[in-house]
Short mmCIF file of C-alpha atoms and ligand atoms in Angstrom, two decimals:
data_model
loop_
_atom_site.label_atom_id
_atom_site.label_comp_id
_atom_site.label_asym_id
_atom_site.label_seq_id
_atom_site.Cartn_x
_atom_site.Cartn_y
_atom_site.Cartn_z
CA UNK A 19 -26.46 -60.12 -87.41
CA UNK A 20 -26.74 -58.60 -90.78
CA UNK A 21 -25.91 -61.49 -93.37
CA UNK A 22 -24.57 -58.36 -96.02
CA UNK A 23 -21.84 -57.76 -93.22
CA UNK A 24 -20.87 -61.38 -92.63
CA UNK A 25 -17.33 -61.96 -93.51
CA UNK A 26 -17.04 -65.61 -93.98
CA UNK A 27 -16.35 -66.97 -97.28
CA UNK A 28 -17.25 -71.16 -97.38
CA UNK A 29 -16.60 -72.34 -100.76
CA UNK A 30 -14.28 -73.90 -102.92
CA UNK A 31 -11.27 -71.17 -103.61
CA UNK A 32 -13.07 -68.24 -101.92
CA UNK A 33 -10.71 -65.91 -100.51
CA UNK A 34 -11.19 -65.28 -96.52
CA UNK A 35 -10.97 -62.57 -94.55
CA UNK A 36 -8.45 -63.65 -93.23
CA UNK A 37 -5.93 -65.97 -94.32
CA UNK A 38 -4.42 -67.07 -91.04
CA UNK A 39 -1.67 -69.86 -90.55
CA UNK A 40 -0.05 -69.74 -94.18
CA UNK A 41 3.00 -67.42 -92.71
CA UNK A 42 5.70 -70.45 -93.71
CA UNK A 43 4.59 -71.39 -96.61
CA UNK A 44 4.35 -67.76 -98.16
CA UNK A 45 7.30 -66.54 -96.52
CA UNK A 46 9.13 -69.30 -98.64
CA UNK A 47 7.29 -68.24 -102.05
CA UNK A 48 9.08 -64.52 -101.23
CA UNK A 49 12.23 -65.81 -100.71
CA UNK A 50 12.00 -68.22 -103.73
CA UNK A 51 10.35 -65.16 -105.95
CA UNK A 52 13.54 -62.87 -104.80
CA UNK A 53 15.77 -65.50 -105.53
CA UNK A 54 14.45 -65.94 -109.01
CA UNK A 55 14.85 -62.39 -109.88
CA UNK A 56 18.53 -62.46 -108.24
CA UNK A 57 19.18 -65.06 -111.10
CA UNK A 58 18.99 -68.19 -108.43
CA UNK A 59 17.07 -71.02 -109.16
CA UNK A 60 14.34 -72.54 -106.84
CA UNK A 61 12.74 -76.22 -106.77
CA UNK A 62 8.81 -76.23 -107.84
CA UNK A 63 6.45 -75.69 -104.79
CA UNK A 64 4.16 -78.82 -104.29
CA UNK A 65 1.18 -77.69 -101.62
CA UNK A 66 -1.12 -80.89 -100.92
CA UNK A 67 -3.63 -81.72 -98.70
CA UNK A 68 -7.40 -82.65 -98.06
CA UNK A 69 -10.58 -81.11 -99.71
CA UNK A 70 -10.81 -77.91 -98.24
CA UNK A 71 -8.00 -77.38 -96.42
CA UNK A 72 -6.96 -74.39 -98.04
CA UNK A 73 -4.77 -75.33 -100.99
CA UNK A 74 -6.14 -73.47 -103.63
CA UNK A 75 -6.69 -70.25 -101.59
CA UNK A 76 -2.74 -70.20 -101.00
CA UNK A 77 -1.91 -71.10 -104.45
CA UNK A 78 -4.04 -67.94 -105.64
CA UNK A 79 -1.97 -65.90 -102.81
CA UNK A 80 0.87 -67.18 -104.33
CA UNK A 81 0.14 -66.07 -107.76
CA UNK A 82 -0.88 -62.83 -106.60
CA UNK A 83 2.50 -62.14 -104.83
CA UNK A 84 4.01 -63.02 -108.04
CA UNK A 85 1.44 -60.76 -110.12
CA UNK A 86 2.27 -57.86 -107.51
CA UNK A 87 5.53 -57.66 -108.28
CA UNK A 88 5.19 -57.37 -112.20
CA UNK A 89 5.68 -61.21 -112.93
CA UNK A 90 4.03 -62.89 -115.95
CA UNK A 91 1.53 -65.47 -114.19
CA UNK A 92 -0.43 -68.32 -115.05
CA UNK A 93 -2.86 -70.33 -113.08
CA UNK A 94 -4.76 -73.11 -114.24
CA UNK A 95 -6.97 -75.78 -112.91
CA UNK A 96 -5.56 -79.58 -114.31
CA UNK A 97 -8.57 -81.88 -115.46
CA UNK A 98 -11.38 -79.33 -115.90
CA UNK A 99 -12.20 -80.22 -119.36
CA UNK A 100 -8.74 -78.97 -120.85
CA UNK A 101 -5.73 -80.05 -121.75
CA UNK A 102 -2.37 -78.92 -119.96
CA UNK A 103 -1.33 -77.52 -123.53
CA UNK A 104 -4.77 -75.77 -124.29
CA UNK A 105 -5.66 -74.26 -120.63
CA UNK A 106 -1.91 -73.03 -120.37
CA UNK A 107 -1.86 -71.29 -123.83
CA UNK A 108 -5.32 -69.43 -123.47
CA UNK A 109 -4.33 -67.81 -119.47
CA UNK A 110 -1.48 -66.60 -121.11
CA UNK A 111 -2.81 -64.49 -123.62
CA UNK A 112 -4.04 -61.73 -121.23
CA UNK A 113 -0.68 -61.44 -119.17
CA UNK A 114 1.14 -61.16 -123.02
CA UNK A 115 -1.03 -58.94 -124.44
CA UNK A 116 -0.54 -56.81 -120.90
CA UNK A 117 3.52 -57.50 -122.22
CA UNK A 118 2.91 -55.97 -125.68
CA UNK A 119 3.64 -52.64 -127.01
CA UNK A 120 5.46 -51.25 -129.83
CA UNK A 121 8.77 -50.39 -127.34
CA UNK A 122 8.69 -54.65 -126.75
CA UNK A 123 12.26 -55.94 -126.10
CA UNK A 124 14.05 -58.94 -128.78
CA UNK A 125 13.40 -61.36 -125.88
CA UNK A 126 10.22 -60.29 -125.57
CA UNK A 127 9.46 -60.56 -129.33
CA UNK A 128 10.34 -63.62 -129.91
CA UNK A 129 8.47 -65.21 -126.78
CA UNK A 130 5.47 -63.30 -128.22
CA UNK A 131 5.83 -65.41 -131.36
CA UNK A 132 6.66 -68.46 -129.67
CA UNK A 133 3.04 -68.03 -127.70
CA UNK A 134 1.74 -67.35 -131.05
CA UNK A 135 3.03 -71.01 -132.08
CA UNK A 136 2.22 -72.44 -129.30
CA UNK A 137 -2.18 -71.37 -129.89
CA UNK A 138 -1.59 -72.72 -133.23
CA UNK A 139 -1.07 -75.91 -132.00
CA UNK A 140 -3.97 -76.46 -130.31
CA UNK A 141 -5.95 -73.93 -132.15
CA UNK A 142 -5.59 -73.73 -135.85
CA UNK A 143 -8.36 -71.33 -136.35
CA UNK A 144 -8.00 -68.94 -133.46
CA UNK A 145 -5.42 -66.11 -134.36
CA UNK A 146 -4.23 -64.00 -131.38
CA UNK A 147 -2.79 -60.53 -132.30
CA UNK A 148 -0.62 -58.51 -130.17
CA UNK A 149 -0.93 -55.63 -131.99
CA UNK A 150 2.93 -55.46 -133.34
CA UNK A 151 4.93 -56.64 -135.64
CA UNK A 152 6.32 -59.57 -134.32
CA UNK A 153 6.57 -61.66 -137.67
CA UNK A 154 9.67 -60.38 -138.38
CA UNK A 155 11.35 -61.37 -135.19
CA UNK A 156 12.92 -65.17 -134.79
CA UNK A 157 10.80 -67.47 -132.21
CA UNK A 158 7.88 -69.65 -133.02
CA UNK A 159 8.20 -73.40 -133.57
CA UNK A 160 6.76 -74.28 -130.22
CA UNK A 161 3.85 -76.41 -132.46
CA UNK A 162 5.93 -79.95 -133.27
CA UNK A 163 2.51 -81.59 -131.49
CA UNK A 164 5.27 -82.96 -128.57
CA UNK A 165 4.01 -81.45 -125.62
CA UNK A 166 7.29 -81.82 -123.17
CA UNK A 167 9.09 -80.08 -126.40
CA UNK A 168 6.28 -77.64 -127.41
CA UNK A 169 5.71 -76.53 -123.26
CA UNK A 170 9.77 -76.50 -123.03
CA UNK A 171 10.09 -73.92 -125.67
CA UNK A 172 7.63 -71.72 -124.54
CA UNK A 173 8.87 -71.90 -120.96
CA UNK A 174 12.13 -70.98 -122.12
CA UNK A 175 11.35 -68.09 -124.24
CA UNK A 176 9.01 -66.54 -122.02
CA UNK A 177 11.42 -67.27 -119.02
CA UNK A 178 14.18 -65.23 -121.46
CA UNK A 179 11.20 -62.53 -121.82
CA UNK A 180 10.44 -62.03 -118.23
CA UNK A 181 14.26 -61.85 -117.66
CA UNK A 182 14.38 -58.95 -120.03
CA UNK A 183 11.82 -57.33 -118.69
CA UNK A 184 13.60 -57.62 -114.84
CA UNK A 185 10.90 -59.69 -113.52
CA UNK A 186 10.11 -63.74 -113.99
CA UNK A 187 7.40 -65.71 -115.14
CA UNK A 188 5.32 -68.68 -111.90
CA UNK A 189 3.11 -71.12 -113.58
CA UNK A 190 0.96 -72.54 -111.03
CA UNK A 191 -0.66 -75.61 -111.77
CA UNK A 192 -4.28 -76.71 -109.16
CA UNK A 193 -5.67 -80.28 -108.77
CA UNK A 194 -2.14 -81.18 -110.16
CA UNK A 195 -3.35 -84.98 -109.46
CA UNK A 196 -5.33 -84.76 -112.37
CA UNK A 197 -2.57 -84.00 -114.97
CA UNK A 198 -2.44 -86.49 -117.74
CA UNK A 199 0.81 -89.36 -117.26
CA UNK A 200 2.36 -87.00 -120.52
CA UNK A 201 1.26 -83.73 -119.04
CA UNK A 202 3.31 -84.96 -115.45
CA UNK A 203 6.25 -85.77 -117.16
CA UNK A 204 6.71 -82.85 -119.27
CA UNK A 205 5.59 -80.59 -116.75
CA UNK A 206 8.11 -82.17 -114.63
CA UNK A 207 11.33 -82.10 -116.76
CA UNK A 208 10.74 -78.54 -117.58
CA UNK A 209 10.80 -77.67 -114.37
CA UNK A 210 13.87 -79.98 -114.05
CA UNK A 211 15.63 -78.33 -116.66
CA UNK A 212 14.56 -74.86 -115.25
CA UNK A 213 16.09 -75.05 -112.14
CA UNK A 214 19.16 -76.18 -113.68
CA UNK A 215 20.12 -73.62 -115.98
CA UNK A 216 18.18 -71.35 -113.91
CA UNK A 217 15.32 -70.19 -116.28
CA UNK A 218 13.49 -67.33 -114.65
CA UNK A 219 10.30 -68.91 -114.00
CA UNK A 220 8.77 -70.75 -110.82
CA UNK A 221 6.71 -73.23 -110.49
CA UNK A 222 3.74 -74.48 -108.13
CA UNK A 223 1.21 -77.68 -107.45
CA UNK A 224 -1.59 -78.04 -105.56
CA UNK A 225 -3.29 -81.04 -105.37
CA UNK A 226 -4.43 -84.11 -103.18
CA UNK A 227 -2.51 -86.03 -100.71
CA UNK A 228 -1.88 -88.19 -103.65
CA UNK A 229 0.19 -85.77 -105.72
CA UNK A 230 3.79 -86.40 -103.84
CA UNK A 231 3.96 -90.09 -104.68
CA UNK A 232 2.20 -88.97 -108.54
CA UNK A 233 4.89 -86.60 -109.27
CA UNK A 234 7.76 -88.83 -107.68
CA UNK A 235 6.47 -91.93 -110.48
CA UNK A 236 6.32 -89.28 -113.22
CA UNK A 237 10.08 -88.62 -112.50
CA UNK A 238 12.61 -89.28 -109.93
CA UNK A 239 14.03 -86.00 -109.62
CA UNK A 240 10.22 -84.85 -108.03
CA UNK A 241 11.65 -85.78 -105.12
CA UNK A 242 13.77 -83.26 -104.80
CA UNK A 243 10.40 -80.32 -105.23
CA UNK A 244 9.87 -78.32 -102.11
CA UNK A 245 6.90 -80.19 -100.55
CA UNK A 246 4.42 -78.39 -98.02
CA UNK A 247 1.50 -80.23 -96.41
CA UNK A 248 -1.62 -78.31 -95.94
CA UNK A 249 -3.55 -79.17 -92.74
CA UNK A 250 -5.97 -78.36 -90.71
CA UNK A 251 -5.60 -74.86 -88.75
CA UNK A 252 -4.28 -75.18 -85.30
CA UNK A 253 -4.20 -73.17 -82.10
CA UNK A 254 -3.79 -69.45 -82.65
CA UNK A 255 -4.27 -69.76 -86.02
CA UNK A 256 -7.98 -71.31 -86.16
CA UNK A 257 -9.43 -68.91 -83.55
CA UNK A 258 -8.58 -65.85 -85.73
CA UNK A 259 -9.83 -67.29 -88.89
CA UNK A 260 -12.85 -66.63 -86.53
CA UNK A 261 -11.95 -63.63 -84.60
CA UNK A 262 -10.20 -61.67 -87.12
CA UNK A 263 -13.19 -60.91 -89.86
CA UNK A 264 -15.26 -60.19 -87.51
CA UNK A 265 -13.23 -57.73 -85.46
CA UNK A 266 -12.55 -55.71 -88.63
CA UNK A 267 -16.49 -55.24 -88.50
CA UNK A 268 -16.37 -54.38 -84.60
CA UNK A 269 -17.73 -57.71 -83.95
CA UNK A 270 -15.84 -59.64 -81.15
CA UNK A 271 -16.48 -63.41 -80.42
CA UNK A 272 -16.76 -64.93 -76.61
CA UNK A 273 -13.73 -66.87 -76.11
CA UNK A 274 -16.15 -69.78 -75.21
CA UNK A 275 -17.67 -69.69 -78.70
CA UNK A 276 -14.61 -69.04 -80.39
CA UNK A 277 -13.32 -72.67 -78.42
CA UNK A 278 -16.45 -74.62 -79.40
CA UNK A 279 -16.36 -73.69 -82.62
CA UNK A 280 -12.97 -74.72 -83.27
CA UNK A 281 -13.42 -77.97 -81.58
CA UNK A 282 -16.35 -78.62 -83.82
CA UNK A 283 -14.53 -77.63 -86.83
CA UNK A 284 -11.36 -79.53 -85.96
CA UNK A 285 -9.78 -76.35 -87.49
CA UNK A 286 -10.60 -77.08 -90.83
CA UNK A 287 -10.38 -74.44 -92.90
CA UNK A 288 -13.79 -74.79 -94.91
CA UNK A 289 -15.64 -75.90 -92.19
CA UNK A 290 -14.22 -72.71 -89.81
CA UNK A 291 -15.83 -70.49 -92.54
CA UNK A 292 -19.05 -72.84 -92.75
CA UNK A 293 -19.29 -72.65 -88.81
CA UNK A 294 -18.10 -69.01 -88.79
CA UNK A 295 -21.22 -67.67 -91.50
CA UNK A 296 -23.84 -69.34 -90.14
CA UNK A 297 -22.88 -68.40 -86.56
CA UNK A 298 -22.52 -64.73 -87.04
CA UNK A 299 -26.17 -65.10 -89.05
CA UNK A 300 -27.42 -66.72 -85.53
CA UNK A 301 -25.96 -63.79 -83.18
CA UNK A 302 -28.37 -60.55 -82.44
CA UNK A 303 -25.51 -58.63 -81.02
CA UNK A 304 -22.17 -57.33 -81.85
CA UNK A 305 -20.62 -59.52 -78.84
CA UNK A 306 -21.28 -63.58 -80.39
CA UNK A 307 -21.92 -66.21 -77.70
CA UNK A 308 -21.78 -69.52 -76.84
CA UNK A 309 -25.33 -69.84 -77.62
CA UNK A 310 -25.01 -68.38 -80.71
CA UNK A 311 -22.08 -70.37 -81.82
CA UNK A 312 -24.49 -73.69 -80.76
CA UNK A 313 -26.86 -72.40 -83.43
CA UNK A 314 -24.48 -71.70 -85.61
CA UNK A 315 -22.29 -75.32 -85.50
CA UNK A 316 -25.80 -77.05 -85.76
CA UNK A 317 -27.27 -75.18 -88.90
CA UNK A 318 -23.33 -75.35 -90.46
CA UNK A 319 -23.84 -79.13 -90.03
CA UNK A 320 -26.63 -79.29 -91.65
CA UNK A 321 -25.35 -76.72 -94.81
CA UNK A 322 -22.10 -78.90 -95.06
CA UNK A 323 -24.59 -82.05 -94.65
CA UNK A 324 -26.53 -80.87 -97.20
CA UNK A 325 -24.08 -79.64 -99.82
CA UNK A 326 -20.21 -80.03 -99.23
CA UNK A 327 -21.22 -83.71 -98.21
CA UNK A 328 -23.96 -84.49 -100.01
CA UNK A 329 -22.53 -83.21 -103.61
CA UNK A 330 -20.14 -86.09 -103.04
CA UNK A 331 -22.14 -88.92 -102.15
CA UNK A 332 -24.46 -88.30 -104.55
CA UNK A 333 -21.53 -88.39 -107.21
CA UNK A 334 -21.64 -92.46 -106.10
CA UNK A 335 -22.92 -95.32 -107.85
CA UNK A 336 -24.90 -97.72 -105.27
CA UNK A 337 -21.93 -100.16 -105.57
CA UNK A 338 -20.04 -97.22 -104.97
CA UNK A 339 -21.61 -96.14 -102.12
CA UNK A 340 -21.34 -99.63 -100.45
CA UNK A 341 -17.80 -99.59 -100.95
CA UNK A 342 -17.35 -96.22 -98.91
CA UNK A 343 -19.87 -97.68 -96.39
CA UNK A 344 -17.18 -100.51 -96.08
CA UNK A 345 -14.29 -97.42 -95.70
CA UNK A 346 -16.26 -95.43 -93.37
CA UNK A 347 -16.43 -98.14 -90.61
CA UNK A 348 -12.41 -97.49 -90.11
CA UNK A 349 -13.34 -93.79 -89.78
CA UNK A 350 -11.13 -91.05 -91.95
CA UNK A 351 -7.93 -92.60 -91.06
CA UNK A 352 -8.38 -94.74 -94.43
CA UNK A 353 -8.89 -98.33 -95.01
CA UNK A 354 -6.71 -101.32 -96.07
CA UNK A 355 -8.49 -102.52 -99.83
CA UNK A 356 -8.11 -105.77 -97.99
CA UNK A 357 -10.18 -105.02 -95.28
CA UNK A 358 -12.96 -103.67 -96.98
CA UNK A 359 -13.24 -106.49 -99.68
CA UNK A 360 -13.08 -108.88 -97.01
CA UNK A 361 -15.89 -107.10 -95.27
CA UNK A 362 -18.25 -106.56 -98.87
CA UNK A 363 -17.30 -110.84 -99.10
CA UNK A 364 -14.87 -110.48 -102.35
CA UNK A 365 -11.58 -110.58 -103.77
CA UNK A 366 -9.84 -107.36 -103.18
CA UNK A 367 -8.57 -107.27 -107.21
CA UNK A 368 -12.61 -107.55 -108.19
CA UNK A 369 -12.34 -103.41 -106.71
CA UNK A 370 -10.02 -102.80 -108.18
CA UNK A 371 -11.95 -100.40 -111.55
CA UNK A 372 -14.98 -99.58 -108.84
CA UNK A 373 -12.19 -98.04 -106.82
CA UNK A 374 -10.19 -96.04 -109.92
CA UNK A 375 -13.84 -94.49 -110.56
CA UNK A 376 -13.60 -93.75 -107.12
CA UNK A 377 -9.95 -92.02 -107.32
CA UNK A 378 -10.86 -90.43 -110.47
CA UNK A 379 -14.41 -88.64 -109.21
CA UNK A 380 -11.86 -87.10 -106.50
CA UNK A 381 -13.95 -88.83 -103.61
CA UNK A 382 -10.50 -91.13 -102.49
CA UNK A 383 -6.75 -91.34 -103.15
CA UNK A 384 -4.35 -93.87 -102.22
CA UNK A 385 -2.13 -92.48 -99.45
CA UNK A 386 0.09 -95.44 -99.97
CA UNK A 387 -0.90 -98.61 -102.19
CA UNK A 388 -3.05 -100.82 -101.33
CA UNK A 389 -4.84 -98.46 -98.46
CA UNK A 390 -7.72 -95.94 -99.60
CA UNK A 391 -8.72 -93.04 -97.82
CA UNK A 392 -11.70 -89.90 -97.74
CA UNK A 393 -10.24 -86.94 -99.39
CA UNK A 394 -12.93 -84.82 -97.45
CA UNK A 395 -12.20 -84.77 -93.49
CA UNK A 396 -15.38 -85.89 -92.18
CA UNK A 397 -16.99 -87.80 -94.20
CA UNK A 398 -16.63 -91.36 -92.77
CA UNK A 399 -19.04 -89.55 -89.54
CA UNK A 400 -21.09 -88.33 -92.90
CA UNK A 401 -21.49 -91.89 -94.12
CA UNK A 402 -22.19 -93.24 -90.63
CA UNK A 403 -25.20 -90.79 -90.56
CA UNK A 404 -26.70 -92.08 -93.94
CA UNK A 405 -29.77 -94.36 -93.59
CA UNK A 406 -28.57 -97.61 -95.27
CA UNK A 407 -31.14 -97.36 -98.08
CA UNK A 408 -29.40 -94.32 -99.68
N1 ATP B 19 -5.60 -70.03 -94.23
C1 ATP B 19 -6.94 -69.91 -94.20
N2 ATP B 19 -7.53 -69.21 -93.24
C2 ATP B 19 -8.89 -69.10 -93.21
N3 ATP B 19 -9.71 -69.66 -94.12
C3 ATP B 19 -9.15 -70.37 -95.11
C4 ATP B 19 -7.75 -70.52 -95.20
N4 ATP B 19 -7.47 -71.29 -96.28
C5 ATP B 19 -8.67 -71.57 -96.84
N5 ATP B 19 -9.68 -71.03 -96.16
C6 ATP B 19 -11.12 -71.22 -96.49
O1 ATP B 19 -11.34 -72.61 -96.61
C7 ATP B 19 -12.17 -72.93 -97.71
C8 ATP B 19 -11.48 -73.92 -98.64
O2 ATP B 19 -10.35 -73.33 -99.27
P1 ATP B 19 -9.77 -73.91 -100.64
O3 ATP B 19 -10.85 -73.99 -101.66
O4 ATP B 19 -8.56 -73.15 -100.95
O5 ATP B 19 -9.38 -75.40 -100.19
P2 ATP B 19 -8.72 -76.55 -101.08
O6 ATP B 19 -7.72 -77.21 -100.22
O7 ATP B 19 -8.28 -76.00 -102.38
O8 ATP B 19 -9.95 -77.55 -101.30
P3 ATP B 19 -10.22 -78.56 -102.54
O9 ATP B 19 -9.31 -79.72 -102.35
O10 ATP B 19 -11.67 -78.93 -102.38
O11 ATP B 19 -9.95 -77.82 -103.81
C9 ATP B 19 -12.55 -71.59 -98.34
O12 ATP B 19 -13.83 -71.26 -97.85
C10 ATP B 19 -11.50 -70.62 -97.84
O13 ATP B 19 -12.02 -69.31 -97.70
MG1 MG B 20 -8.79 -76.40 -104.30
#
């Protein structure tokens, strides 16, 4: 069918059609957005999960019920090349300079000049102007070079801002596993303190399996965040990612395709959408079939073998790779480091920087020490489908 109609959206943060199965989860951000704006205080969201699962796609949803309702909002991406500090301060200039105007509130002012302190200190040459007079107006000093006490400030004042303005502030922090040790702990006090003397703002992670047990060793009271697992879609839910997009283009889908489709998706979010584009590209008609959907499952295999996959491995050394070769005989349930020394015929501690390059490239985590895991659902059968010479 007509590829410019196709409604699937595979890729890393692309928005579907249809974002089925979240109801929970976002039901909880309202109720912790009105709660906020009631003058409650609400624990920091912490969404993990998989690779493609659908984390960042509900963070963004999250943000944008927050945006919708007039709140300041920030979204960043940890370990892209930035510092906490640095890719904080620059997504906040557009929401301020939104904020700005000659009518600006005292709370407002002096958050204004706090920002302005706060791009100085990672920025001494770029000069952000708001277009008012805000020199005259207390604030500032959120520049000491301490990040926890820098990142506090500026929470604070811009918490006090949005409060003035009858709305509240949700920073929302991505790939929160990647957060320097500092950037953890300040990140996590301030929301710490926040929730205690109820500071307008709200705060969200997403991140991989790993980020519960990160956050709980950058500070004890982590514990206490509102944790939400993000799996794989089930029932209901995974058929309409499938059946929904394409019945707002008068498309309908066999039940029997919808079922093998799911089953050779195991409801994974990415790999619905995968399944889902190249099927619809494989139907002729407006009605999809099973045919079509066995088309469709065996040329998304081979796009997810070829890219989602693939980008990965490639990302391996050839000691590397042996090591996941090792993993991938225990399937995706993760491996004891144990085990797989035992198997490659070597101390488990000799692993022990191979597998940290490993963790760090965002291949595996550590559900719990001393096991490692795939932090891509499927790609132990990947692995298993390599020719050993690769
Ligand atoms: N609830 C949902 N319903 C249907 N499709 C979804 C849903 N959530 C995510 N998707 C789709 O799944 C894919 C992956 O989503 P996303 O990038 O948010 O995953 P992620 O968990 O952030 O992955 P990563 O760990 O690689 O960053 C995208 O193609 C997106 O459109
Ligand atoms: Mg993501």
């Amino acid at each position: 069918m007509d590829p410019v109609r196709n409604p699937y959206s595979p890729g890393a943060g692309r928005q579907p059609a249809a974002l089925v199965g979240r109801d929970a989860p976002r039901s909880s951000w309202r109720v912790a957005l009105e709660r906020i704006e009631r003058g409650r205080s609400s624990q920091p969201f912490v969404l993990y999960g998989l690779r493609g699962v659908g984390k960042t796609v509900l963070l963004s949803n999250f943000r944008r019920a927050a945006a919708e309702r007039g709140w300041i909002t920030a979204q960043v991406e940890a370990g892209a090349g930035k510092s906490l500090r640095e890719s904080l301060g620059e997504t906040l200039h557009a929401p301020l300079a939104d904020l700005a105007r000659p009518s600006a509130g005292r709370r407002l002012l002096i958050a204004l000049r706090t920002a302005l302190s706060f791009k100085a200190s990672y920025d001494a040459n770029g000069i952000w102007n708001f277009g008012l007079e805000a020199a005259s107006a207390p604030g500032g000093g959120a520049d000491t070079g301490v990040l926890e006490t820098d990142l506090r400030k500026l929470v604070h004042d811009l918490a006090a801002a949005a409060e003035e303005e009858g709305v509240g502030l949700a920073i929302l922090i991505d790939e929160a596993q990647d957060l320097a040790e500092e950037e953890l702990v300040a990140i996590c006090a301030i929301a710490h303190a926040a929730a205690q003397d109820e500071w307008r703002v709200l705060f969200a992670f997403a991140g991989l399996p790993s980020l519960p047990r990160v956050l709980a060793e950058a500070k004890s009271y982590a514990e206490r965040f509102l944790y939400e697992r993000i799996e794989e879609l089930h029932g209901d839910a995974a058929s309409e990612a499938l059946t929904d997009p394409a019945a707002s283009e008068n498309v309908r889908w066999e039940p029997s395709a919808v079922k093998l489709i799911v089953e050779e998706s195991a409801g994974y979010p990415y790999f619905l959408q995968q399944f889902g584009q190249d099927t619809w590209n494989a139907a002729l008609e407006a009605a999809i079939t099973y045919d079509d959907a066995r088309v469709g499952a065996a040329a998304g295999r081979a796009t997810l073998d070829n890219g989602f996959f693939r980008a990965r491995w490639d990302r391996a050394t050839p000691s590397e790779k042996n090591y996941l070769r090792a993993m991938a005989d225990d399937g995706d349930a993760g491996s004891s480091s144990g085990t797989i020394a035992a198997r490659l015929g070597r101390k488990p501690a000799s692993f022990g920087p191979l597998r940290a390059n490993l963790i760090a490239k965002g291949l595996v985590y550590a559900p719990e020490h001393g096991i490692v895991a795939f932090t891509v659902p499927g790609m132990a059968g990947f692995i298993a489908r390599q020719p050993s010479t690769d």
